[in-house]
Coordinates of C-alpha atoms in Angstrom, one line a residue:
X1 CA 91.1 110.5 173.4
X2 CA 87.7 110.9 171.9
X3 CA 84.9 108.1 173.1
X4 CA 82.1 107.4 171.1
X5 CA 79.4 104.5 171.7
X6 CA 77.5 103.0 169.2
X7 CA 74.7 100.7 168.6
X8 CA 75.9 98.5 165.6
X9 CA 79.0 99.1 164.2
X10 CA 79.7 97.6 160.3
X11 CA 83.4 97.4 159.7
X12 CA 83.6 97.5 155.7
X13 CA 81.6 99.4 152.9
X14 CA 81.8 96.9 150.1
X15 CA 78.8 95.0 149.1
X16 CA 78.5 92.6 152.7
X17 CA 78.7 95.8 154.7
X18 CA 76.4 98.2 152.6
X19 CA 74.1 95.5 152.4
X20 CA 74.4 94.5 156.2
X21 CA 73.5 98.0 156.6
X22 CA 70.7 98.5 154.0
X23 CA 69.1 95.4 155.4
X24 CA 69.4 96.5 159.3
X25 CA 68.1 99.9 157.8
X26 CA 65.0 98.6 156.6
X27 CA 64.2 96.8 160.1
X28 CA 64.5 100.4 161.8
X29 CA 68.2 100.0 162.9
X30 CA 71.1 102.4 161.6
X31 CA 74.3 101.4 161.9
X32 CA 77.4 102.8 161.1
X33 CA 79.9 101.7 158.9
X34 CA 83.6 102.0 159.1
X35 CA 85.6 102.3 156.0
X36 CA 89.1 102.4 155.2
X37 CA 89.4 104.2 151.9
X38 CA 88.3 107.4 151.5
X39 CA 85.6 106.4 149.4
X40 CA 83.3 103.7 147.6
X41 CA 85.6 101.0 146.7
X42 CA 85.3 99.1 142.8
X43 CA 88.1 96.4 142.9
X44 CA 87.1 93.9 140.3
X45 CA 85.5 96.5 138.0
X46 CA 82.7 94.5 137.6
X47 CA 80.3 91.0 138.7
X48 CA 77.5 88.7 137.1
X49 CA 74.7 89.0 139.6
X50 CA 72.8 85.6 139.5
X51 CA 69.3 84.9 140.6
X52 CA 70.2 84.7 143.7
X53 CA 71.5 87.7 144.3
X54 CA 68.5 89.3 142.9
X55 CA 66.3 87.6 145.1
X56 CA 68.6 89.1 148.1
X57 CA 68.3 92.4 146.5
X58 CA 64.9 92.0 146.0
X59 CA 64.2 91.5 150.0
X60 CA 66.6 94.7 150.2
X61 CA 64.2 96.4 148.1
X62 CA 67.4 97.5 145.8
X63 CA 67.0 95.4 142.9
X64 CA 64.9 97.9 140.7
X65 CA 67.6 100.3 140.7
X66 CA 70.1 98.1 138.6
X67 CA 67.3 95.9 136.7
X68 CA 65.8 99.4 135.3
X69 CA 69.8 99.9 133.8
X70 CA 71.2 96.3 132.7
X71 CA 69.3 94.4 130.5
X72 CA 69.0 91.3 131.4
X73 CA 70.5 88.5 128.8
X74 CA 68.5 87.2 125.8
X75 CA 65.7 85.0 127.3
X76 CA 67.3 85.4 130.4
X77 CA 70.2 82.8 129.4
X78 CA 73.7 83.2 129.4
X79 CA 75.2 81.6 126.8
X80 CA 79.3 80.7 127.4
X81 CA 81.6 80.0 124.8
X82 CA 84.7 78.6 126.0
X83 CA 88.0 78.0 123.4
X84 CA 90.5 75.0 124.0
X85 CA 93.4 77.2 122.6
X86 CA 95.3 74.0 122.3
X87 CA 92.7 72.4 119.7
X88 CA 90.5 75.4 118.7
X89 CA 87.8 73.4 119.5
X90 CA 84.7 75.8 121.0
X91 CA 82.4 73.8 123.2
X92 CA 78.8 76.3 123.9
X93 CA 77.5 76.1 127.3
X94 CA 74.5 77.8 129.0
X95 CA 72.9 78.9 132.1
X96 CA 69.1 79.4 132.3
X97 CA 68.6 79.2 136.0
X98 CA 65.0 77.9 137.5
X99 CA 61.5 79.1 136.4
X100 CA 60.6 81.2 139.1
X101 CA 63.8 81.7 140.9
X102 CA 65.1 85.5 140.7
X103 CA 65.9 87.7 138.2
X104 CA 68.1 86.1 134.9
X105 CA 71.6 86.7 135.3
X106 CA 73.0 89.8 134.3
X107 CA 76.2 91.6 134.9
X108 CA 77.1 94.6 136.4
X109 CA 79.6 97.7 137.5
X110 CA 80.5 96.8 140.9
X111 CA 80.2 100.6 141.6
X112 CA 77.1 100.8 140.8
X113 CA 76.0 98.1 143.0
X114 CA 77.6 99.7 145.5
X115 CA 75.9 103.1 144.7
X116 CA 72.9 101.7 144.9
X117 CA 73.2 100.1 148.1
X118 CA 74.6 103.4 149.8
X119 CA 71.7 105.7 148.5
X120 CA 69.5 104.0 150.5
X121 CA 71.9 105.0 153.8
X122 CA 71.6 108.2 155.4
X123 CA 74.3 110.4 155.0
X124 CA 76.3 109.7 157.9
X125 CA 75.9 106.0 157.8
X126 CA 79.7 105.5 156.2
X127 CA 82.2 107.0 157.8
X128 CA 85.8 107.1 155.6
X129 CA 89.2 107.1 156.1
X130 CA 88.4 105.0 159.4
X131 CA 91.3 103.0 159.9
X132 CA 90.4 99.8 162.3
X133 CA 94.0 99.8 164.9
X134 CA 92.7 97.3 167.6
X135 CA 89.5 95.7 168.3
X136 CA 88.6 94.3 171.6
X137 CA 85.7 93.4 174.0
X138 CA 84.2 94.8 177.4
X139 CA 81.6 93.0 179.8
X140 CA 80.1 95.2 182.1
X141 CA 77.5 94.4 184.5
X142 CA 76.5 91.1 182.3
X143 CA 76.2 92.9 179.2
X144 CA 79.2 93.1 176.4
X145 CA 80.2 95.4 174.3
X146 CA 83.3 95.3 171.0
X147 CA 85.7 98.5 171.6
X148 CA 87.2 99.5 168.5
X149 CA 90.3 101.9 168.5
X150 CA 90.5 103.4 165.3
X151 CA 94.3 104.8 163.8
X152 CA 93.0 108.2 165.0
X153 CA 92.5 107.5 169.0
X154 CA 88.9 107.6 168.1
X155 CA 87.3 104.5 170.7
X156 CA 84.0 103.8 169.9
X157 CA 81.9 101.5 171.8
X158 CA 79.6 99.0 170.2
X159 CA 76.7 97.0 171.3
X160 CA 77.1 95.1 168.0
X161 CA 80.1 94.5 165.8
X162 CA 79.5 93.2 162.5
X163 CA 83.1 92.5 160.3
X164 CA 82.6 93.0 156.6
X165 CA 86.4 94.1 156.3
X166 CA 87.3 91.4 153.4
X167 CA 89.7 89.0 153.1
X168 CA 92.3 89.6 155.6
X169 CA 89.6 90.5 158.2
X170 CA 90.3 91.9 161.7
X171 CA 87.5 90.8 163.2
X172 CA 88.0 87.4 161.5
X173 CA 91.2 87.4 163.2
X174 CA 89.5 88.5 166.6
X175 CA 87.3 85.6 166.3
X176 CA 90.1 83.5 165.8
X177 CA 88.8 82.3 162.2
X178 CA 91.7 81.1 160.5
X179 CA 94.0 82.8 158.1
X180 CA 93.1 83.0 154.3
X181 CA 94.9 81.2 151.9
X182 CA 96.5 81.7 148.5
X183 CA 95.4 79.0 145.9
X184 CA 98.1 79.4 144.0
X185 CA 96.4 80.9 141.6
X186 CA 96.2 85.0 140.7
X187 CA 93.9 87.0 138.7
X188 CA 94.1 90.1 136.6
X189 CA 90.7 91.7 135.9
X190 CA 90.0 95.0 134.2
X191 CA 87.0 96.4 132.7
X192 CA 87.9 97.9 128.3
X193 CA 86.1 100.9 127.0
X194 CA 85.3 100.8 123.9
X195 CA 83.7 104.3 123.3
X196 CA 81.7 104.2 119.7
X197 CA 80.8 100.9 120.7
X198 CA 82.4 97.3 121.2
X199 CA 79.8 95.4 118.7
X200 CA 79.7 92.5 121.0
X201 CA 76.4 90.7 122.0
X202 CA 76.0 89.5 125.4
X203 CA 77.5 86.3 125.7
X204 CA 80.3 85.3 127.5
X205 CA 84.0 83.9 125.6
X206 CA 86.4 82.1 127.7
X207 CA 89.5 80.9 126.7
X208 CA 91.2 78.0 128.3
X209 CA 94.8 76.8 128.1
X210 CA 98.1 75.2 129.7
X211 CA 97.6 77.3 133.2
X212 CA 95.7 79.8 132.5
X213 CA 91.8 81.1 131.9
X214 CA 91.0 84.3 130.3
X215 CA 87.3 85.7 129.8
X216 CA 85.7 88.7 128.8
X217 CA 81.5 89.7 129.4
X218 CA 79.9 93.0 127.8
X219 CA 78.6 94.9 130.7
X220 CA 76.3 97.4 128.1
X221 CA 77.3 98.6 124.6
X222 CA 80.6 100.2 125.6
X223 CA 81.9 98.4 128.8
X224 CA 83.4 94.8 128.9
X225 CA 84.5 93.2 131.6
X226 CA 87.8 91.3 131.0
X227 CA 89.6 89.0 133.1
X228 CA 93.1 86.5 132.9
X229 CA 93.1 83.5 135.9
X230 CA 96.5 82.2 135.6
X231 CA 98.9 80.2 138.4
X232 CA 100.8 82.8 140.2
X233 CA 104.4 83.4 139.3
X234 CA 107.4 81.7 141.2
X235 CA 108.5 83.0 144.5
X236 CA 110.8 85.5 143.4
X237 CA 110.1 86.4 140.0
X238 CA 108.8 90.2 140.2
X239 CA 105.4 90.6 140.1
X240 CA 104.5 93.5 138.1
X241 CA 101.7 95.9 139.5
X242 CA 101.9 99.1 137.9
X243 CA 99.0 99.4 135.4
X244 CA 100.9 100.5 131.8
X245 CA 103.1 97.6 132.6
X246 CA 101.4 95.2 133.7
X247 CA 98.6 95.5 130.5
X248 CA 102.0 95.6 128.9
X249 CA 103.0 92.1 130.3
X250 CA 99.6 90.3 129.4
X251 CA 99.4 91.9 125.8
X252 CA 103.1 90.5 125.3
X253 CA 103.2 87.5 126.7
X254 CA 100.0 86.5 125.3
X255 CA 100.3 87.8 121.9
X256 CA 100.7 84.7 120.1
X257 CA 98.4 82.6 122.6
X258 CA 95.4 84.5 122.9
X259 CA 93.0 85.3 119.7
X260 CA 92.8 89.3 118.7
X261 CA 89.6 90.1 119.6
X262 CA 90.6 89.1 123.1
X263 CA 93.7 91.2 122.9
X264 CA 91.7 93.6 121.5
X265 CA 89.6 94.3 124.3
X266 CA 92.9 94.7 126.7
X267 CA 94.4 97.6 124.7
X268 CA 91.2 99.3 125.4
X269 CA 91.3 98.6 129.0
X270 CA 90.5 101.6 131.4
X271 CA 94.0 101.8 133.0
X272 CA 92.5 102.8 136.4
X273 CA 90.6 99.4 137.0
X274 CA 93.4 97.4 136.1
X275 CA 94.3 95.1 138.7
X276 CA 96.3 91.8 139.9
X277 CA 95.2 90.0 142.9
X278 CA 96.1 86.5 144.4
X279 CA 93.1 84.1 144.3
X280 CA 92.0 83.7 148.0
X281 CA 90.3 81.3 150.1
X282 CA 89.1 79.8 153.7
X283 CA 89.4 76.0 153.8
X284 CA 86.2 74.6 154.2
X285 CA 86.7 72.8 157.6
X286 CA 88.1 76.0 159.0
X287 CA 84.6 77.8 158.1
X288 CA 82.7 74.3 159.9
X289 CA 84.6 74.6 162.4
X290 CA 85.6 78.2 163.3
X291 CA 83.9 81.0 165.4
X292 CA 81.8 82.7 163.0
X293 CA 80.2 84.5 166.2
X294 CA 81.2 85.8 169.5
X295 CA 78.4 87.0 172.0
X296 CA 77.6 90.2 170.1
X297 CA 80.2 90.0 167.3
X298 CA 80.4 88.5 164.1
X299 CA 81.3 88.7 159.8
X300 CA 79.9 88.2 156.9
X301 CA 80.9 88.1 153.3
X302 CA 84.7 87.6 152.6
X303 CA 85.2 88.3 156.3
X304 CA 83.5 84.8 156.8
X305 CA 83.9 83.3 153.2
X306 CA 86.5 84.3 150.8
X307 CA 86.8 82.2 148.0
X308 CA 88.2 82.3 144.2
X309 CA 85.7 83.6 141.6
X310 CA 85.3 80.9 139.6
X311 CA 81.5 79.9 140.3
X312 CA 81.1 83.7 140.2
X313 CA 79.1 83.9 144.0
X314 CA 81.7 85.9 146.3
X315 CA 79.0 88.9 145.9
X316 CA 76.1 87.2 145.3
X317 CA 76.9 85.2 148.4
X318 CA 77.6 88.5 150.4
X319 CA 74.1 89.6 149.9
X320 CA 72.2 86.5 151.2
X321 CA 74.4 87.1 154.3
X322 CA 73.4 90.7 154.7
X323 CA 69.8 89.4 154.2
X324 CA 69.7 86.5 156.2
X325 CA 71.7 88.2 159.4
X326 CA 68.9 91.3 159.4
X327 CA 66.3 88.2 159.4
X328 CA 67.8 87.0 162.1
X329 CA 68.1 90.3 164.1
X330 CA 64.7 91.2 162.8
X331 CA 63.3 88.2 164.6
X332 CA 65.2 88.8 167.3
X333 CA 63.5 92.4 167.5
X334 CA 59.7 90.9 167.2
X335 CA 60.4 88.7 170.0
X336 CA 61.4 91.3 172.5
X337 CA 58.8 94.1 171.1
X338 CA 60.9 96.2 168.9
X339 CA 64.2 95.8 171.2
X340 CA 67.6 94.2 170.8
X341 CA 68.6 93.0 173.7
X342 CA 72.5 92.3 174.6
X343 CA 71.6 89.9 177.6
X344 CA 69.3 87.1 178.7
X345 CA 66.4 85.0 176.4
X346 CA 66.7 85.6 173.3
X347 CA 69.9 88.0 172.9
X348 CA 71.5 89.8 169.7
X349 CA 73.9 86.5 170.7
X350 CA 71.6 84.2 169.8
X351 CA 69.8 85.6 167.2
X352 CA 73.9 85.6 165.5
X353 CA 74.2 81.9 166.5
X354 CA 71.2 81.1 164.4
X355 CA 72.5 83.4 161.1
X356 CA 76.2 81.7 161.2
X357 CA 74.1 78.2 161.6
X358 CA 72.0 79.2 158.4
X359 CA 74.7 80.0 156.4
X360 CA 77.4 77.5 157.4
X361 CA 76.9 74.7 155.0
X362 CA 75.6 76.4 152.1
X363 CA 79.2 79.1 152.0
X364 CA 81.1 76.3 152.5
X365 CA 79.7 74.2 149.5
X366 CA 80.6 77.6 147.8
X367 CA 83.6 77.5 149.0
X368 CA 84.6 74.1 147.8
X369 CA 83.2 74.1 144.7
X370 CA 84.6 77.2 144.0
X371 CA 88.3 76.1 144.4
X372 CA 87.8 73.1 142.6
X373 CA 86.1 74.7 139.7
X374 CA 89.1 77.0 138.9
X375 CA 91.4 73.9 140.0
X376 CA 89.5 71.9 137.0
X377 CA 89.3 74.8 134.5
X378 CA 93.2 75.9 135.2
X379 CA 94.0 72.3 133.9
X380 CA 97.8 71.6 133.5
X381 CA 99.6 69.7 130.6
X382 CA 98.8 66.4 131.3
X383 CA 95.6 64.5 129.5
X384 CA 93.8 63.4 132.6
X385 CA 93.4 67.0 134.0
X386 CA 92.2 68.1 130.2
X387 CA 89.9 65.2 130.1
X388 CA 88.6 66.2 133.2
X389 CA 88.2 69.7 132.3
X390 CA 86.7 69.3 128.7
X391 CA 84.6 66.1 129.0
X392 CA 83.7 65.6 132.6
X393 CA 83.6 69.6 134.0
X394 CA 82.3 71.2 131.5
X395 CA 79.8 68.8 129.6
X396 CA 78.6 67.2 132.6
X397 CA 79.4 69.3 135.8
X398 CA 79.2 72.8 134.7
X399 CA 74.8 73.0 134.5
X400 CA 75.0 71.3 138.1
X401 CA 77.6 73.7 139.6
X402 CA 75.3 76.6 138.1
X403 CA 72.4 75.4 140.2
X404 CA 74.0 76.6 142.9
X405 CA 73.3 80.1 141.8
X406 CA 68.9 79.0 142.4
X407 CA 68.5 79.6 145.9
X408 CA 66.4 81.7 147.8
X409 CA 68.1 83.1 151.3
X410 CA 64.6 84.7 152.2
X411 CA 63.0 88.0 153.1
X412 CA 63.2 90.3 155.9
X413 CA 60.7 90.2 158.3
X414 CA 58.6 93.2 158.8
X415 CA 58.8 94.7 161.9
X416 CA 56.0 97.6 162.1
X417 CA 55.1 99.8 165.1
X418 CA 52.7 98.1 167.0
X419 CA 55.1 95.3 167.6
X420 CA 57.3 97.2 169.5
X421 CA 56.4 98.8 173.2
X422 CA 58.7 101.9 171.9
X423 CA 58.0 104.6 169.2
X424 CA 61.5 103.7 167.9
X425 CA 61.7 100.0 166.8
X426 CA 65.6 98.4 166.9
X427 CA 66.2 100.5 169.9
X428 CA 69.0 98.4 171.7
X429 CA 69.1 98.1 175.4

């Protein structure tokens, strides 16, 4: 049984835990990052990255990467054009964002993101195929430290545990954060290929019916990212997984519903980012009121804050927490001269009290809005919910929903060598 001890330890290497790590990086800190897969993972195919995601990437010093490759949309608005398939009517919405605030919204190839966030990392920051078993604590001689056994008997022994494992977290469950929750609703999301050329512009088309929500958004000249929001099946019915079929399934069972060019841009889905998912979430009171930090250990991203897609801020929100935790720590470091200390005035404990404090209130708003954004748009049958959908939510609601998108979670601080007492600053004692 191999032992192995570690300064901070990042349990996921999707966007939280590569930015987590990106941002500790630039303070002088490596971490490393366990990952379960044996490589980068792209579920979702793709994300709109809104200004304030760009501001976080911005403080990660990452931004330039993706801004130099997607154009950003015409006069930096997205225009939406969403279809009451009942009536045919097409109301046109838009989001413009805040002089000032960000980058205009553009959207991206998760895996690219990703790419871009783990060139930054030295080579052996990610470790793969690292399969979390256990996780537990040790306090020795005042001082604590997280143990995690991974599926291979590896221990290793952290000074810092940081759980950007997702949805179904273990360290969420180690905190004793509540269990996520299905909202009943389930998404399929797959990004076409349309090789010669898809001949779309850059505006987004969203189709709303009895139940359901269907999208697409053109990535570049050949990519679209497609997506169907619909209630989940019945307990019992077979839910179909397979790729070929389940394309099959929505092509069919949509085929009279759904206009072609929609249906078009399924059949030229890239089978191998085809994927159904159930819509989860964290009820807001459980995030209020839930350990979102231990001593040394805490999560970030959908570890803390799953929620359903529908305000489109699951990533962007991930990277203000990777941001606003390596403030936190990098504060932490200045005030004990280029150290992070695990015990007494101003510990790695406090410095997480403060980051789950920041960001408590504004993921929950997320949260909440989120759910009841997709419980509004999946309207049923009954006129009050579509009144509610096609007069209230989306002529009045929709521009204030999108303003949470224009906010700025900060910079890093800059931690240089004559703050610290140490030629190494983020050495932790």
């Amino acid at each position: 049984m191999e032992m192995v001890e570690e300064d901070v330890v990042i349990i996921g290497a999707g966007i939280a835990g590569l930015a987590t790590a990106v941002a500790l990086r630039r303070l002088g800190i490596k971490a490393l990052v366990l990952e379960k897969s044996d490589g980068l993972r792209a579920t979702g195919a793709a994300l709109t990255l809104f200004p304030n995601a760009w501001l976080a990437l911005d403080a990660l010093g990452v931004s330039h990467k993706l801004t130099s490759v997607y154009a950003p949309a015409k006069s930096f608005i997205i225009r939406v054009f969403v279809t009451n398939l009942g009536t045919g009517a097409t109301q046109e919405l838009s989001y413009a964002g805040k002089s000032g605030i960000g980058s205009g919204p553009r959207s991206v190839h998760r895996q690219s993101l990703l790419e871009a966030l783990a060139d930054e990392l030295p080579d052996d920051t990610i470790q793969f195929s690292s399969k979390i078993a256990a996780i537990d604590s040790q306090t020795l001689n005042g001082s604590s430290a997280a143990i995690i056994n991974l599926g291979d008997s590896t221990i290793i022994k952290a000074k810092v545990l940081i759980g950007c494992d997702g949805v179904h977290s273990m360290v969420a469950q180690w905190l004793g954060l509540s269990e996520s929750i299905n909202s009943g609703r389930s998404s399929v999301r797959g990004l076409a290929v349309f090789p010669h050329g898809h001949g779309l512009n850059q505006d987004i088309r969203q189709f709303v019916g009895v139940g359901f929500r269907a999208g697409f958004i053109p990535l570049n000249d050949r990519d679209v990212y497609w997506f169907l929001n619909r209630y989940s099946p019945p307990k019992g019915e077979t839910i179909v997984k397979d790729p070929e079929l389940l394309q099959r399934e929505v092509l069919e069972k949509y085929d009279n519903v759904l206009p072609p060019l929609y249906l078009d841009v399924i059949q030229h889905c890239d089978l191998s980012t085809l994927t159904r998912a159930p819509l989860m979430f964290r009820r807001p009171w459980d995030i209020l009121s839930g350990n979102l930090s231990k001593g040394n250990v805490t999560v970030a991203g959908d570890a803390m804050h799953p929620m359903t897609p529908d305000l489109g801020q699951g990533g962007c929100s991930a990277l203000e927490d990777a941001v606003v935790l390596g403030r936190h720590i990098g504060n932490s470091l200045i005030k004990n001269k280029g150290h992070i200390v695990i015990s007494g005035d101003n510990d790695i404990g406090q410095a997480l009290e403060r980051y789950v404090k920041e960001r408590k209130w504004r993921v929950t708003w997320l949260v909440t809005g989120s759910y009841l954004s997709g419980w509004v748009q999946n309207a049923g049958s009954n006129w009050l919910m579509k009144f509610l959908r096609d007069v209230i939510y989306y002529k009045f609601l929709f521009g204030w929903t999108a303003n949470v998108a224009c906010y700025d979670c900060g910079k890093l601080p800059s931690v240089s060598l004559g703050e610290s007492d140490s030629s190494n600053p983020g050495k932790i004692d």
